[in-house]
Amino acid sequence: MARKAKYIFVTGGVTSSLGKGIIAASLGKLLQARGFSVTIQKFDPYINVDPGTLNPYEHGECYVTDDGAETDLDLGHYERFLNIRTSQANNVTTGRIYYDVITKEREGEYLGKTVQVIPHITDEIKNNIYKLGETGKYDIVITEIGGCVGDIESLPFIEAVRQTRFELGPTNCVSIHLTLIPYLKAAGELKTKPTQHSVKDLLEAGIQPDILVCRSERALNNEIRKKLALFCNVPINSVIEAQDAETIYDVPVMMRKEKLDERVLSKFKISHKKDPKIEGWKNFLGKLKNPTEEVNIGLIGKYVELKDAYKSIAESFVHAGAENECRVNVKWLHSEDFSKDTVERNLKDLDGILVAPGFGDRGIDGKIIAVQYARENKIPFFGICLGLQCAMVEFARNVLGLKKAHSVEMNSRTKHPLIDLMEDQKNIKNKGGTMRLGAYDCLIKKGTKAHQAYGTTKISERHRHRYEFNNKYLNEFEAAGMLASGKNPKTNLVEIMELADHPWFMACQYHPELKSTVLNPHPLFIKFVKAALAHKKN
Ligand code: GLN
């Protein structure tokens, strides 16, 4: 039978970056652990149709779903916490809403009406809120509204939430407001005023929050809780403390202690007598916090100043580390910082080297030098997307003697276009949504290290790139020991390359980091960490 969904809205106040995504994912996890089918979506109030065209410095990593949507990095948290798959419907921007409304207007769908923010934009937002619930697949849909209450650009979203609450009625809708309780050192006190103001902003927009989740450096005493309850109109048991956590993975357990899940369920008039089953999660936390070993892995990229740019890779190491009961210290290294003369100094203490995804030629030489160092010194190596492309260029130049080999992305007139555009990419002019995106199948050769890691020959992984390994060179590569251990069964495009004569040298054109979750750490990351451990012991 199709389920009738209930809706939870998560708004934020006082400042951005309070971690709405983590709170939403943690609540989702707790509800899921009580047997509910849960999904989470995020609305982003910016005008880009999707974050695919954003520089990583602007907004961190662009997360890609199976259906090829380029989305906000919070969707990565949703998938990693809940072990679910998200899709385009889980991330909607202002740009997409307007794009769809304007397209309908041009098609004459509004029958001569004046098209306006209210009702047309807000209706389109509501369609997107209801869309996931109407699939009949979910008991609970959590909707996170990006940005802060009071921002001009989030107004239509807040108005759509108000209308949805009105349409669904109080037992089908819960509104959670995430806010900051700053600690003033000079006064020696936690301050509630910014929260009072932010709740007033919400009230002005017609929304009385049901639950306050309060980020703070310190614990909230009873006095503060009472004050917040009185001035913000919420029951005292709905003032939830969210102290700064050691890791994001502690947050579900912290929210459980504060009974956030129970508060939500009572609002929905659903019984919450039984506890959620979070033993598996606690097991993971136990392993994460009590490592018996430690390795240092260098992540070589060009956006390393902003760690959010490689969010999913960093989290994949957390999952794979816990699985190996090993602390993975990721050293963030800037590929522009090293040359042939400095590479030894920069990389000699590492137990593993990962060359990260990326675009454009800035820092490319440093990446190629790092690959060479890993290959020649038999240090475990993992190349992802651009990392594979760099590894192949390095091999072509230094092993096969094709000195001029390069990727066409970096040198359009290279004599050896080792990494090249596919025919169907050549005439594309637009930048948005035009790469090879989303899930594609890959067939793995038996007996390879990739096969050992996955334990199967048929996999599906997610992509986000324009350029591909040029199969014209494949025979030469394989003859020299660089094997295509995974290929797309339909197009024959290379997906995985590995070096036979090396303890662990693996490169993939897809993004394995997008599929690692707490429950299912990614096999290639697990094996990479294992290889790093073995290297260290040697
Ligand atoms: N710039 C490369 C390409 O477009 C690699 C992309 C990536 O690393 N995600 O093919």
mmCIF file with all atom_site columns, N, CA and C in Angstrom, residues 41 59 69 113 143 259 262 305 376 384 468 524:
data_model
loop_
_atom_site.group_PDB
_atom_site.id
_atom_site.type_symbol
_atom_site.label_atom_id
_atom_site.label_alt_id
_atom_site.label_comp_id
_atom_site.label_asym_id
_atom_site.label_entity_id
_atom_site.label_seq_id
_atom_site.pdbx_PDB_ins_code
_atom_site.Cartn_x
_atom_site.Cartn_y
_atom_site.Cartn_z
_atom_site.occupancy
_atom_site.B_iso_or_equiv
_atom_site.pdbx_formal_charge
_atom_site.auth_seq_id
_atom_site.auth_comp_id
_atom_site.auth_asym_id
_atom_site.auth_atom_id
_atom_site.pdbx_PDB_model_num
ATOM 1  N N  . GLN A 1 41  ? 15.271 16.057 1.574   1.00 0.00 ? 41  GLN A N  1
ATOM 2  C CA . GLN A 1 41  ? 15.565 16.896 0.419   1.00 0.00 ? 41  GLN A CA 1
ATOM 3  C C  . GLN A 1 41  ? 16.075 18.249 0.889   1.00 0.00 ? 41  GLN A C  1
ATOM 4  N N  . HIS A 1 59  ? 31.263 26.666 -2.867  1.00 0.00 ? 59  HIS A N  1
ATOM 5  C CA . HIS A 1 59  ? 30.192 25.918 -2.222  1.00 0.00 ? 59  HIS A CA 1
ATOM 6  C C  . HIS A 1 59  ? 30.612 24.500 -1.872  1.00 0.00 ? 59  HIS A C  1
ATOM 7  N N  . ALA A 1 69  ? 22.170 13.851 -11.206 1.00 0.00 ? 69  ALA A N  1
ATOM 8  C CA . ALA A 1 69  ? 21.944 15.224 -10.758 1.00 0.00 ? 69  ALA A CA 1
ATOM 9  C C  . ALA A 1 69  ? 23.204 15.734 -10.066 1.00 0.00 ? 69  ALA A C  1
ATOM 10 N N  . LYS A 1 113 ? -2.490 34.072 -17.536 1.00 0.00 ? 113 LYS A N  1
ATOM 11 C CA . LYS A 1 113 ? -2.378 34.696 -16.213 1.00 0.00 ? 113 LYS A CA 1
ATOM 12 C C  . LYS A 1 113 ? -1.064 35.477 -16.082 1.00 0.00 ? 113 LYS A C  1
ATOM 13 N N  . THR A 1 143 ? 12.541 18.121 4.856   1.00 0.00 ? 143 THR A N  1
ATOM 14 C CA . THR A 1 143 ? 12.938 19.152 3.901   1.00 0.00 ? 143 THR A CA 1
ATOM 15 C C  . THR A 1 143 ? 13.789 20.192 4.614   1.00 0.00 ? 143 THR A C  1
ATOM 16 N N  . LYS A 1 259 ? 16.284 13.315 22.852  1.00 0.00 ? 259 LYS A N  1
ATOM 17 C CA . LYS A 1 259 ? 14.955 12.829 22.464  1.00 0.00 ? 259 LYS A CA 1
ATOM 18 C C  . LYS A 1 259 ? 14.317 13.633 21.333  1.00 0.00 ? 259 LYS A C  1
ATOM 19 N N  . GLU A 1 262 ? 11.709 11.558 19.599  1.00 0.00 ? 262 GLU A N  1
ATOM 20 C CA . GLU A 1 262 ? 10.447 11.413 20.346  1.00 0.00 ? 262 GLU A CA 1
ATOM 21 C C  . GLU A 1 262 ? 9.580  12.655 20.231  1.00 0.00 ? 262 GLU A C  1
ATOM 22 N N  . GLU A 1 305 ? 42.687 24.132 0.400   1.00 0.00 ? 305 GLU A N  1
ATOM 23 C CA . GLU A 1 305 ? 42.444 25.137 1.454   1.00 0.00 ? 305 GLU A CA 1
ATOM 24 C C  . GLU A 1 305 ? 41.023 24.990 1.981   1.00 0.00 ? 305 GLU A C  1
ATOM 25 N N  . GLU A 1 376 ? 57.060 4.736  -8.492  1.00 0.00 ? 376 GLU A N  1
ATOM 26 C CA . GLU A 1 376 ? 58.450 4.273  -8.436  1.00 0.00 ? 376 GLU A CA 1
ATOM 27 C C  . GLU A 1 376 ? 58.835 3.783  -7.037  1.00 0.00 ? 376 GLU A C  1
ATOM 28 N N  . ILE A 1 384 ? 41.666 9.241  -8.508  1.00 0.00 ? 384 ILE A N  1
ATOM 29 C CA . ILE A 1 384 ? 40.228 9.336  -8.762  1.00 0.00 ? 384 ILE A CA 1
ATOM 30 C C  . ILE A 1 384 ? 39.955 10.372 -9.846  1.00 0.00 ? 384 ILE A C  1
ATOM 31 N N  . GLU A 1 468 ? 38.008 11.105 -21.407 1.00 0.00 ? 468 GLU A N  1
ATOM 32 C CA . GLU A 1 468 ? 38.117 9.657  -21.202 1.00 0.00 ? 468 GLU A CA 1
ATOM 33 C C  . GLU A 1 468 ? 39.496 9.174  -21.645 1.00 0.00 ? 468 GLU A C  1
ATOM 34 N N  . LEU A 1 524 ? 37.031 -0.028 -2.323  1.00 0.00 ? 524 LEU A N  1
ATOM 35 C CA . LEU A 1 524 ? 38.344 0.461  -2.765  1.00 0.00 ? 524 LEU A CA 1
ATOM 36 C C  . LEU A 1 524 ? 39.024 1.289  -1.679  1.00 0.00 ? 524 LEU A C  1
#
